[in-house]
Amino acid sequence: MGIETSPLMASHSGLVRDPEFYIPDGNTVIQVENVLFKVHRYMLSRDGSAFEGMFLLDNIPKSDSAETLIMSTSESIHPYSDSHLHRPHSSPEGSSDKTPILLPGDTAAEFRSFLWALYALPAEVFAMPSTQAQITRLIGIARFAHKYAFRTTEGWALSVLTMCVCQAPDTPSGHDIHGDVEVDTEAGRSIVSSTELLIQLTEVAVLCTHDELHEAVEPIWADLLFAGQTQDIVSAMGLADRYKSQLRPLLGLAYYLMMLKGKEEWTKSASGDVEDDSEKKKKPRLSRDQRIRLLSGYYNLSRACEALPTNPPKLTHHPSCFMPAQQAQQTIGLGGTGTAAAHAHARCGESWDTLWAGLVMSTASSNAMSNIKIHSVDLLRKMHMVNHVLESMVNGVDGLAVADGGGATSAASTLSMMGGGGYAMAGNMNKNCLRMALKASEEKVNDVLYGLADCFVE
């Protein structure tokens, strides 16, 4: 488990005793970084931890290895030699400051946080964190507990973290999928308000495979990224690159939003300046692999946007989708009363295909004819606009606005760009099927959102 015993030290220079957890009546000394902790062995032996198994081996000195075997063999060959009289005494590990148990790879801050969880009073343990420092301490507890198999402590820390994230104040309403509405940050601020803290929460959720915490931080990431701050997007890209298989939705969204910012933003240095020949020595904001993935995503999304009009969401017809037999016969001129339902389904489906294509094409028209500006590869916004119009049709609201950073346009205006064909196609559909179509379109947006990572491949 990476637990070692330090060699005998003639000098303790550079080592300091922890002011809080170097307990006088403790019986085990542990060194983490350059800090010595003295704690009670039984506190570390609980919960089936890795320390419990290690302490069971205390009767086997560390020197009982190859070196001891060689010395024992030598004594058996030269039984009268006095080498055994000069064998250095090996103190049990953790018995003093000279032979502490070493925990390589850990930090003194995390171990101190973990000891707080072991020694804290019940009132302290069950108090909900209210500051970022307390959240950071819980993250450290969860990491250390996971590494050394303190399962109960790990579960408790992760549960409290999840509750803290879930109980954070909601983002004010009006924030749409692209963050076009200004958010009152003070009204919506929670203790999870820094990108660095959000990164730590995500990392510990992945490390401990804690689905609840993972799901809790996802909407916070979405709000943060849609707010449009480039540095937050770059941070999310870096995090998602480290955990590609576990953070695919975050990877796709972060790369998508950076792609929409344009090549000028991709080529800036870490300081925010555009790279040129005189700035080659500056570290670029994005790596070469990240830029390649952005170019790949641009190409793949361009093709997806081109195919969007002919790729409507699959419509599941409502049971009420039928027309009177005479109307079916007069309109289609086929069959008798027994085939009326089949004709109705066919006509409803054809109307949906035509309506979808017209609505998607109208997003390009609205981009040219109004102050709405939609990037040519902004697949999510195109579908988002279509859903606004479909919602207005379902609800019969003529003036439902499609909000945008540059202004707004009504659903009626969007439909008018189709030359009135939109209303005609909607009128040929069963109204319940139109509701089903809206639901299918909303589900398609979610599918696209969670499948964005597949577009950004090297």
GROMACS .gro file of C-alpha atoms in nm:
model
  458
    1MET     CA    1   0.000   0.000   0.000
    2GLY     CA    2   0.302   0.231  -0.029
    3ILE     CA    3   0.365   0.231   0.349
    4GLU     CA    4   0.734   0.233   0.438
    5THR     CA    5   0.963   0.280   0.734
    6SER     CA    6   1.215   0.559   0.718
    7PRO     CA    7   1.582   0.488   0.784
    8LEU     CA    8   1.739   0.583   1.116
    9MET     CA    9   1.803   0.954   1.119
   10ALA     CA   10   2.087   1.111   1.311
   11SER     CA   11   1.935   1.453   1.262
   12HIS     CA   12   1.573   1.564   1.256
   13SER     CA   13   1.644   1.886   1.069
   14GLY     CA   14   1.369   1.971   0.827
   15LEU     CA   15   1.104   1.768   1.015
   16VAL     CA   16   0.837   1.938   1.224
   17ARG     CA   17   0.580   1.802   1.462
   18ASP     CA   18   0.221   1.876   1.369
   19PRO     CA   19   0.082   2.126   1.620
   20GLU     CA   20  -0.261   1.959   1.633
   21PHE     CA   21  -0.206   1.588   1.581
   22TYR     CA   22   0.125   1.514   1.752
   23ILE     CA   23  -0.061   1.370   2.049
   24PRO     CA   24   0.159   1.311   2.359
   25ASP     CA   25  -0.003   0.980   2.456
   26GLY     CA   26  -0.016   0.852   2.100
   27ASN     CA   27   0.173   0.533   2.020
   28THR     CA   28   0.242   0.559   1.646
   29VAL     CA   29   0.452   0.819   1.466
   30ILE     CA   30   0.374   0.883   1.099
   31GLN     CA   31   0.564   1.108   0.863
   32VAL     CA   32   0.381   1.276   0.574
   33GLU     CA   33   0.599   1.508   0.368
   34ASN     CA   34   0.814   1.681   0.633
   35VAL     CA   35   0.552   1.668   0.911
   36LEU     CA   36   0.544   1.416   1.197
   37PHE     CA   37   0.212   1.302   1.340
   38LYS     CA   38   0.175   1.100   1.658
   39VAL     CA   39  -0.159   0.926   1.690
   40HIS     CA   40  -0.326   0.625   1.847
   41ARG     CA   41  -0.277   0.304   1.657
   42TYR     CA   42  -0.625   0.175   1.731
   43MET     CA   43  -0.777   0.478   1.556
   44LEU     CA   44  -0.606   0.379   1.232
   45SER     CA   45  -0.685   0.008   1.272
   46ARG     CA   46  -1.061   0.045   1.242
   47ASP     CA   47  -1.291   0.003   0.944
   48GLY     CA   48  -1.084  -0.278   0.791
   49SER     CA   49  -0.826  -0.028   0.668
   50ALA     CA   50  -0.487  -0.099   0.513
   51PHE     CA   51  -0.325   0.006   0.841
   52GLU     CA   52  -0.494  -0.279   1.023
   53GLY     CA   53  -0.318  -0.536   0.808
   54MET     CA   54   0.013  -0.354   0.835
   55PHE     CA   55   0.001  -0.337   1.213
   56LEU     CA   56  -0.054  -0.713   1.228
   57LEU     CA   57   0.296  -0.753   1.085
   58ASP     CA   58   0.463  -0.554   1.360
   59ASN     CA   59   0.631  -0.863   1.504
   60ILE     CA   60   0.823  -0.908   1.175
   61PRO     CA   61   1.100  -0.644   1.166
   62LYS     CA   62   1.165  -0.475   0.838
   63SER     CA   63   1.525  -0.601   0.854
   64ASP     CA   64   1.398  -0.960   0.821
   65SER     CA   65   1.461  -0.950   0.452
   66ALA     CA   66   1.756  -1.035   0.229
   67GLU     CA   67   1.998  -0.855   0.462
   68THR     CA   68   1.886  -1.050   0.769
   69LEU     CA   69   1.895  -1.375   0.577
   70ILE     CA   70   2.255  -1.308   0.470
   71MET     CA   71   2.359  -1.227   0.826
   72SER     CA   72   2.191  -1.538   0.960
   73THR     CA   73   2.363  -1.752   0.698
   74SER     CA   74   2.696  -1.595   0.784
   75GLU     CA   75   2.648  -1.678   1.152
   76SER     CA   76   2.566  -2.038   1.070
   77ILE     CA   77   2.889  -2.068   0.871
   78HIS     CA   78   3.100  -1.884   1.134
   79PRO     CA   79   2.918  -1.965   1.458
   80TYR     CA   80   3.192  -1.816   1.671
   81SER     CA   81   3.219  -1.487   1.492
   82ASP     CA   82   3.124  -1.177   1.689
   83SER     CA   83   2.935  -1.012   1.403
   84HIS     CA   84   2.609  -1.065   1.584
   85LEU     CA   85   2.734  -0.852   1.870
   86HIS     CA   86   2.754  -0.547   1.641
   87ARG     CA   87   2.419  -0.589   1.462
   88PRO     CA   88   2.234  -0.259   1.474
   89HIS     CA   89   1.914  -0.260   1.675
   90SER     CA   90   1.607  -0.220   1.456
   91SER     CA   91   1.326  -0.029   1.629
   92PRO     CA   92   0.966  -0.113   1.536
   93GLU     CA   93   0.830   0.114   1.269
   94GLY     CA   94   0.631   0.407   1.400
   95SER     CA   95   0.770   0.374   1.752
   96SER     CA   96   0.958   0.705   1.755
   97ASP     CA   97   1.045   1.014   1.558
   98LYS     CA   98   1.353   0.830   1.432
   99THR     CA   99   1.155   0.548   1.271
  100PRO     CA  100   0.821   0.692   1.161
  101ILE     CA  101   0.589   0.523   0.918
  102LEU     CA  102   0.627   0.699   0.585
  103LEU     CA  103   0.325   0.770   0.365
  104PRO     CA  104   0.477   0.859   0.027
  105GLY     CA  105   0.253   1.030  -0.224
  106ASP     CA  106   0.024   1.183   0.038
  107THR     CA  107   0.010   1.541   0.163
  108ALA     CA  108   0.026   1.657   0.521
  109ALA     CA  109  -0.287   1.866   0.466
  110GLU     CA  110  -0.494   1.565   0.354
  111PHE     CA  111  -0.368   1.345   0.638
  112ARG     CA  112  -0.444   1.622   0.887
  113SER     CA  113  -0.796   1.649   0.744
  114PHE     CA  114  -0.839   1.274   0.774
  115LEU     CA  115  -0.725   1.273   1.138
  116TRP     CA  116  -0.976   1.548   1.208
  117ALA     CA  117  -1.251   1.311   1.087
  118LEU     CA  118  -1.123   1.036   1.318
  119TYR     CA  119  -1.089   1.253   1.628
  120ALA     CA  120  -1.366   1.511   1.582
  121LEU     CA  121  -1.661   1.534   1.817
  122PRO     CA  122  -2.001   1.414   1.688
  123ALA     CA  123  -2.133   1.770   1.673
  124GLU     CA  124  -1.842   1.868   1.451
  125VAL     CA  125  -1.874   1.566   1.223
  126PHE     CA  126  -2.246   1.609   1.161
  127ALA     CA  127  -2.233   1.986   1.104
  128MET     CA  128  -2.286   2.071   0.736
  129PRO     CA  129  -1.989   2.250   0.576
  130SER     CA  130  -2.050   2.618   0.511
  131THR     CA  131  -1.717   2.736   0.368
  132GLN     CA  132  -1.491   2.640   0.080
  133ALA     CA  133  -1.218   2.543   0.329
  134GLN     CA  134  -1.451   2.288   0.487
  135ILE     CA  135  -1.540   2.148   0.144
  136THR     CA  136  -1.169   2.117   0.063
  137ARG     CA  137  -1.113   1.932   0.390
  138LEU     CA  138  -1.387   1.683   0.306
  139ILE     CA  139  -1.233   1.624  -0.036
  140GLY     CA  140  -0.901   1.546   0.131
  141ILE     CA  141  -1.074   1.307   0.372
  142ALA     CA  142  -1.245   1.123   0.087
  143ARG     CA  143  -0.920   1.087  -0.111
  144PHE     CA  144  -0.718   0.956   0.182
  145ALA     CA  145  -0.995   0.724   0.302
  146HIS     CA  146  -1.029   0.579  -0.047
  147LYS     CA  147  -0.656   0.517  -0.083
  148TYR     CA  148  -0.625   0.335   0.249
  149ALA     CA  149  -0.963   0.156   0.239
  150PHE     CA  150  -1.145   0.339   0.520
  151ARG     CA  151  -1.475   0.255   0.351
  152THR     CA  152  -1.710   0.398   0.614
  153THR     CA  153  -1.524   0.727   0.638
  154GLU     CA  154  -1.502   0.750   0.259
  155GLY     CA  155  -1.875   0.693   0.219
  156TRP     CA  156  -1.957   0.953   0.484
  157ALA     CA  157  -1.733   1.220   0.326
  158LEU     CA  158  -1.873   1.160  -0.023
  159SER     CA  159  -2.231   1.171   0.101
  160VAL     CA  160  -2.177   1.504   0.277
  161LEU     CA  161  -2.008   1.647  -0.033
  162THR     CA  162  -2.300   1.537  -0.247
  163MET     CA  163  -2.550   1.698  -0.010
  164CYS     CA  164  -2.351   2.022  -0.014
  165VAL     CA  165  -2.353   2.035  -0.393
  166CYS     CA  166  -2.720   1.938  -0.426
  167GLN     CA  167  -2.834   2.190  -0.166
  168ALA     CA  168  -2.650   2.477  -0.331
  169PRO     CA  169  -2.872   2.770  -0.437
  170ASP     CA  170  -3.028   2.716  -0.778
  171THR     CA  171  -2.915   2.925  -1.071
  172PRO     CA  172  -3.173   3.199  -1.132
  173SER     CA  173  -3.431   3.116  -1.397
  174GLY     CA  174  -3.388   3.259  -1.744
  175HIS     CA  175  -3.048   3.100  -1.803
  176ASP     CA  176  -3.088   2.924  -2.135
  177ILE     CA  177  -2.879   2.651  -2.291
  178HIS     CA  178  -2.621   2.895  -2.424
  179GLY     CA  179  -2.597   3.125  -2.124
  180ASP     CA  180  -2.736   3.423  -2.314
  181VAL     CA  181  -2.913   3.568  -2.010
  182GLU     CA  182  -2.703   3.742  -1.750
  183VAL     CA  183  -2.704   3.556  -1.420
  184ASP     CA  184  -2.714   3.729  -1.085
  185THR     CA  185  -2.402   3.563  -0.949
  186GLU     CA  186  -2.459   3.681  -0.593
  187ALA     CA  187  -2.813   3.542  -0.582
  188GLY     CA  188  -2.704   3.210  -0.730
  189ARG     CA  189  -2.367   3.176  -0.560
  190SER     CA  190  -2.296   2.863  -0.358
  191ILE     CA  191  -1.997   2.745  -0.159
  192VAL     CA  192  -1.896   2.557  -0.477
  193SER     CA  193  -1.814   2.883  -0.650
  194SER     CA  194  -1.458   2.836  -0.776
  195THR     CA  195  -1.347   2.642  -1.079
  196GLU     CA  196  -1.058   2.488  -0.886
  197LEU     CA  197  -1.293   2.355  -0.618
  198LEU     CA  198  -1.526   2.217  -0.884
  199ILE     CA  199  -1.229   2.038  -1.045
  200GLN     CA  200  -1.139   1.880  -0.710
  201LEU     CA  201  -1.499   1.767  -0.654
  202THR     CA  202  -1.509   1.610  -0.999
  203GLU     CA  203  -1.174   1.437  -0.951
  204VAL     CA  204  -1.275   1.281  -0.620
  205ALA     CA  205  -1.608   1.168  -0.769
  206VAL     CA  206  -1.417   0.992  -1.049
  207LEU     CA  207  -1.152   0.852  -0.815
  208CYS     CA  208  -1.410   0.702  -0.581
  209THR     CA  209  -1.654   0.610  -0.864
  210HIS     CA  210  -1.930   0.794  -0.677
  211ASP     CA  211  -2.215   0.836  -0.925
  212GLU     CA  212  -2.427   1.062  -0.704
  213LEU     CA  213  -2.154   1.324  -0.662
  214HIS     CA  214  -2.065   1.294  -1.030
  215GLU     CA  215  -2.425   1.365  -1.130
  216ALA     CA  216  -2.445   1.654  -0.884
  217VAL     CA  217  -2.148   1.843  -1.032
  218GLU     CA  218  -2.253   1.799  -1.397
  219PRO     CA  219  -2.516   2.079  -1.403
  220ILE     CA  220  -2.275   2.311  -1.221
  221TRP     CA  221  -2.018   2.252  -1.494
  222ALA     CA  222  -2.282   2.318  -1.759
  223ASP     CA  223  -2.379   2.653  -1.603
  224LEU     CA  224  -2.014   2.750  -1.568
  225LEU     CA  225  -1.922   2.662  -1.926
  226PHE     CA  226  -2.227   2.823  -2.085
  227ALA     CA  227  -2.133   3.144  -1.904
  228GLY     CA  228  -1.861   3.158  -2.167
  229GLN     CA  229  -1.541   3.233  -1.975
  230THR     CA  230  -1.258   3.097  -2.189
  231GLN     CA  231  -1.033   3.003  -1.897
  232ASP     CA  232  -1.311   2.793  -1.740
  233ILE     CA  233  -1.361   2.613  -2.071
  234VAL     CA  234  -0.987   2.546  -2.101
  235SER     CA  235  -0.982   2.410  -1.744
  236ALA     CA  236  -1.272   2.178  -1.824
  237MET     CA  237  -1.095   2.057  -2.139
  238GLY     CA  238  -0.784   1.972  -1.940
  239LEU     CA  239  -0.983   1.789  -1.673
  240ALA     CA  240  -1.187   1.593  -1.926
  241ASP     CA  241  -0.872   1.499  -2.120
  242ARG     CA  242  -0.733   1.335  -1.806
  243TYR     CA  243  -1.048   1.130  -1.751
  244LYS     CA  244  -1.178   1.077  -2.104
  245SER     CA  245  -1.378   0.762  -2.037
  246GLN     CA  246  -1.543   0.893  -1.718
  247LEU     CA  247  -1.612   1.253  -1.829
  248ARG     CA  248  -1.726   1.216  -2.189
  249PRO     CA  249  -2.022   1.461  -2.161
  250LEU     CA  250  -1.797   1.727  -2.007
  251LEU     CA  251  -1.530   1.664  -2.270
  252GLY     CA  252  -1.778   1.706  -2.554
  253LEU     CA  253  -1.937   2.022  -2.414
  254ALA     CA  254  -1.607   2.191  -2.331
  255TYR     CA  255  -1.459   2.123  -2.674
  256TYR     CA  256  -1.784   2.227  -2.844
  257LEU     CA  257  -1.793   2.566  -2.673
  258MET     CA  258  -1.424   2.627  -2.737
  259MET     CA  259  -1.478   2.537  -3.105
  260LEU     CA  260  -1.750   2.802  -3.130
  261LYS     CA  261  -1.509   3.067  -3.000
  262GLY     CA  262  -1.310   3.035  -3.320
  263LYS     CA  263  -0.953   2.966  -3.422
  264GLU     CA  264  -0.828   3.296  -3.286
  265GLU     CA  265  -0.906   3.179  -2.933
  266TRP     CA  266  -0.751   2.838  -2.998
  267THR     CA  267  -0.416   2.988  -3.094
  268LYS     CA  268  -0.379   3.226  -2.803
  269SER     CA  269  -0.101   3.173  -2.553
  270ALA     CA  270  -0.168   3.087  -2.191
  271SER     CA  271  -0.141   3.458  -2.111
  272GLY     CA  272  -0.428   3.531  -2.351
  273ASP     CA  273  -0.227   3.681  -2.636
  274VAL     CA  274  -0.243   3.557  -2.993
  275GLU     CA  275   0.067   3.360  -3.084
  276ASP     CA  276   0.295   3.493  -3.357
  277ASP     CA  277   0.657   3.450  -3.457
  278SER     CA  278   0.777   3.674  -3.176
  279GLU     CA  279   0.586   3.478  -2.912
  280LYS     CA  280   0.692   3.122  -2.989
  281LYS     CA  281   0.841   3.082  -2.646
  282LYS     CA  282   0.509   3.146  -2.475
  283LYS     CA  283   0.324   2.837  -2.364
  284PRO     CA  284   0.014   2.792  -2.580
  285ARG     CA  285  -0.327   2.791  -2.415
  286LEU     CA  286  -0.418   2.466  -2.591
  287SER     CA  287  -0.198   2.172  -2.676
  288ARG     CA  288  -0.143   2.048  -3.030
  289ASP     CA  289  -0.366   1.745  -2.967
  290GLN     CA  290  -0.645   1.968  -2.839
  291ARG     CA  291  -0.629   2.184  -3.152
  292ILE     CA  292  -0.643   1.876  -3.372
  293ARG     CA  293  -0.952   1.756  -3.188
  294LEU     CA  294  -1.115   2.097  -3.232
  295LEU     CA  295  -1.054   2.087  -3.608
  296SER     CA  296  -1.192   1.734  -3.623
  297GLY     CA  297  -1.500   1.844  -3.428
  298TYR     CA  298  -1.556   2.139  -3.661
  299TYR     CA  299  -1.554   1.909  -3.963
  300ASN     CA  300  -1.782   1.647  -3.804
  301LEU     CA  301  -2.033   1.904  -3.678
  302SER     CA  302  -2.039   2.077  -4.016
  303ARG     CA  303  -2.149   1.751  -4.171
  304ALA     CA  304  -2.405   1.694  -3.893
  305CYS     CA  305  -2.556   2.040  -3.950
  306GLU     CA  306  -2.577   1.977  -4.325
  307ALA     CA  307  -2.761   1.650  -4.263
  308LEU     CA  308  -2.989   1.790  -3.992
  309PRO     CA  309  -3.285   1.889  -4.218
  310THR     CA  310  -3.311   1.532  -4.350
  311ASN     CA  311  -3.257   1.367  -4.014
  312PRO     CA  312  -3.565   1.440  -3.801
  313PRO     CA  313  -3.614   1.284  -3.458
  314LYS     CA  314  -3.802   0.956  -3.476
  315LEU     CA  315  -4.173   1.022  -3.421
  316THR     CA  316  -4.372   0.777  -3.211
  317HIS     CA  317  -4.736   0.832  -3.307
  318HIS     CA  318  -4.996   0.886  -3.038
  319PRO     CA  319  -5.277   0.624  -3.023
  320SER     CA  320  -5.526   0.895  -3.118
  321CYS     CA  321  -5.350   0.949  -3.450
  322PHE     CA  322  -5.618   0.867  -3.709
  323MET     CA  323  -5.842   1.045  -3.959
  324PRO     CA  324  -6.198   0.965  -4.060
  325ALA     CA  325  -6.206   0.704  -4.334
  326GLN     CA  326  -6.376   0.931  -4.586
  327GLN     CA  327  -6.120   1.207  -4.535
  328ALA     CA  328  -5.840   0.953  -4.579
  329GLN     CA  329  -5.994   0.816  -4.896
  330GLN     CA  330  -6.054   1.162  -5.042
  331THR     CA  331  -5.707   1.286  -4.953
  332ILE     CA  332  -5.499   0.980  -5.041
  333GLY     CA  333  -5.741   0.791  -5.265
  334LEU     CA  334  -5.649   0.449  -5.131
  335GLY     CA  335  -5.826   0.159  -4.961
  336GLY     CA  336  -6.133   0.157  -4.744
  337THR     CA  337  -6.217   0.224  -4.384
  338GLY     CA  338  -5.978  -0.046  -4.258
  339THR     CA  339  -5.675   0.141  -4.389
  340ALA     CA  340  -5.769   0.484  -4.260
  341ALA     CA  341  -5.544   0.462  -3.953
  342ALA     CA  342  -5.246   0.354  -4.163
  343HIS     CA  343  -5.301   0.643  -4.401
  344ALA     CA  344  -5.330   0.881  -4.109
  345HIS     CA  345  -4.999   0.764  -3.967
  346ALA     CA  346  -4.835   0.801  -4.305
  347ARG     CA  347  -4.964   1.151  -4.360
  348CYS     CA  348  -4.878   1.258  -4.007
  349GLY     CA  349  -4.526   1.121  -4.047
  350GLU     CA  350  -4.473   1.292  -4.382
  351SER     CA  351  -4.598   1.620  -4.238
  352TRP     CA  352  -4.354   1.586  -3.949
  353ASP     CA  353  -4.060   1.524  -4.184
  354THR     CA  354  -4.153   1.830  -4.389
  355LEU     CA  355  -4.213   2.047  -4.082
  356TRP     CA  356  -3.879   1.949  -3.929
  357ALA     CA  357  -3.688   2.023  -4.248
  358GLY     CA  358  -3.857   2.362  -4.280
  359LEU     CA  359  -3.788   2.460  -3.921
  360VAL     CA  360  -3.422   2.364  -3.946
  361MET     CA  361  -3.380   2.555  -4.271
  362SER     CA  362  -3.553   2.856  -4.115
  363THR     CA  363  -3.271   2.885  -3.861
  364ALA     CA  364  -3.038   2.979  -4.148
  365SER     CA  365  -3.297   3.224  -4.283
  366SER     CA  366  -3.347   3.386  -3.944
  367ASN     CA  367  -2.971   3.420  -3.911
  368ALA     CA  368  -2.963   3.625  -4.230
  369MET     CA  369  -3.287   3.820  -4.185
  370SER     CA  370  -3.270   3.921  -3.819
  371ASN     CA  371  -3.025   4.012  -3.548
  372ILE     CA  372  -3.003   3.649  -3.436
  373LYS     CA  373  -2.656   3.519  -3.510
  374ILE     CA  374  -2.610   3.144  -3.516
  375HIS     CA  375  -2.274   2.988  -3.591
  376SER     CA  376  -2.289   2.763  -3.896
  377VAL     CA  377  -2.182   2.462  -3.687
  378ASP     CA  378  -2.378   2.551  -3.371
  379LEU     CA  379  -2.586   2.234  -3.379
  380LEU     CA  380  -2.723   2.273  -3.028
  381ARG     CA  381  -2.853   2.625  -3.086
  382LYS     CA  382  -3.020   2.527  -3.414
  383MET     CA  383  -3.206   2.246  -3.239
  384HIS     CA  384  -3.282   2.468  -2.944
  385MET     CA  385  -3.451   2.721  -3.174
  386VAL     CA  386  -3.652   2.447  -3.344
  387ASN     CA  387  -3.775   2.328  -3.004
  388HIS     CA  388  -3.892   2.680  -2.913
  389VAL     CA  389  -4.101   2.696  -3.228
  390LEU     CA  390  -4.242   2.346  -3.177
  391GLU     CA  391  -4.334   2.439  -2.823
  392SER     CA  392  -4.524   2.744  -2.947
  393MET     CA  393  -4.717   2.525  -3.191
  394VAL     CA  394  -4.806   2.275  -2.922
  395ASN     CA  395  -4.918   2.541  -2.678
  396GLY     CA  396  -5.081   2.758  -2.943
  397VAL     CA  397  -4.875   3.056  -2.827
  398ASP     CA  398  -4.812   3.275  -3.127
  399GLY     CA  399  -4.565   3.510  -2.967
  400LEU     CA  400  -4.335   3.274  -2.777
  401ALA     CA  401  -3.994   3.433  -2.796
  402VAL     CA  402  -3.681   3.254  -2.892
  403ALA     CA  403  -3.428   3.427  -2.672
  404ASP     CA  404  -3.089   3.504  -2.809
  405GLY     CA  405  -2.785   3.704  -2.712
  406GLY     CA  406  -2.852   3.955  -2.989
  407GLY     CA  407  -3.228   3.984  -2.943
  408ALA     CA  408  -3.541   3.776  -2.988
  409THR     CA  409  -3.773   3.660  -3.258
  410SER     CA  410  -4.120   3.511  -3.221
  411ALA     CA  411  -4.224   3.166  -3.329
  412ALA     CA  412  -4.465   3.329  -3.572
  413SER     CA  413  -4.176   3.515  -3.737
  414THR     CA  414  -3.982   3.193  -3.774
  415LEU     CA  415  -4.282   3.020  -3.927
  416SER     CA  416  -4.341   3.311  -4.162
  417MET     CA  417  -3.995   3.252  -4.303
  418MET     CA  418  -4.129   2.914  -4.419
  419GLY     CA  419  -4.389   3.091  -4.629
  420GLY     CA  420  -4.678   2.970  -4.414
  421GLY     CA  421  -4.585   2.609  -4.479
  422GLY     CA  422  -4.505   2.550  -4.116
  423TYR     CA  423  -4.861   2.608  -4.001
  424ALA     CA  424  -4.992   2.393  -4.285
  425MET     CA  425  -4.766   2.102  -4.195
  426ALA     CA  426  -4.849   2.135  -3.826
  427GLY     CA  427  -5.218   2.141  -3.915
  428ASN     CA  428  -5.182   1.810  -4.099
  429MET     CA  429  -5.041   1.645  -3.787
  430ASN     CA  430  -5.238   1.500  -3.500
  431LYS     CA  431  -5.197   1.749  -3.216
  432ASN     CA  432  -5.098   1.473  -2.974
  433CYS     CA  433  -4.839   1.356  -3.226
  434LEU     CA  434  -4.706   1.712  -3.239
  435ARG     CA  435  -4.654   1.691  -2.864
  436MET     CA  436  -4.476   1.359  -2.913
  437ALA     CA  437  -4.262   1.524  -3.182
  438LEU     CA  438  -4.160   1.800  -2.939
  439LYS     CA  439  -4.065   1.539  -2.681
  440ALA     CA  440  -3.861   1.349  -2.940
  441SER     CA  441  -3.686   1.669  -3.045
  442GLU     CA  442  -3.595   1.752  -2.685
  443GLU     CA  443  -3.458   1.401  -2.639
  444LYS     CA  444  -3.253   1.446  -2.956
  445VAL     CA  445  -3.093   1.757  -2.807
  446ASN     CA  446  -2.991   1.554  -2.501
  447ASP     CA  447  -2.856   1.275  -2.722
  448VAL     CA  448  -2.652   1.526  -2.920
  449LEU     CA  449  -2.524   1.688  -2.601
  450TYR     CA  450  -2.407   1.359  -2.453
  451GLY     CA  451  -2.265   1.244  -2.786
  452LEU     CA  452  -2.056   1.553  -2.861
  453ALA     CA  453  -1.739   1.383  -2.742
  454ASP     CA  454  -1.759   1.147  -3.039
  455CYS     CA  455  -1.717   1.445  -3.274
  456PHE     CA  456  -1.387   1.554  -3.120
  457VAL     CA  457  -1.155   1.268  -3.206
  458GLU     CA  458  -0.792   1.288  -3.314
   0.00000   0.00000   0.00000
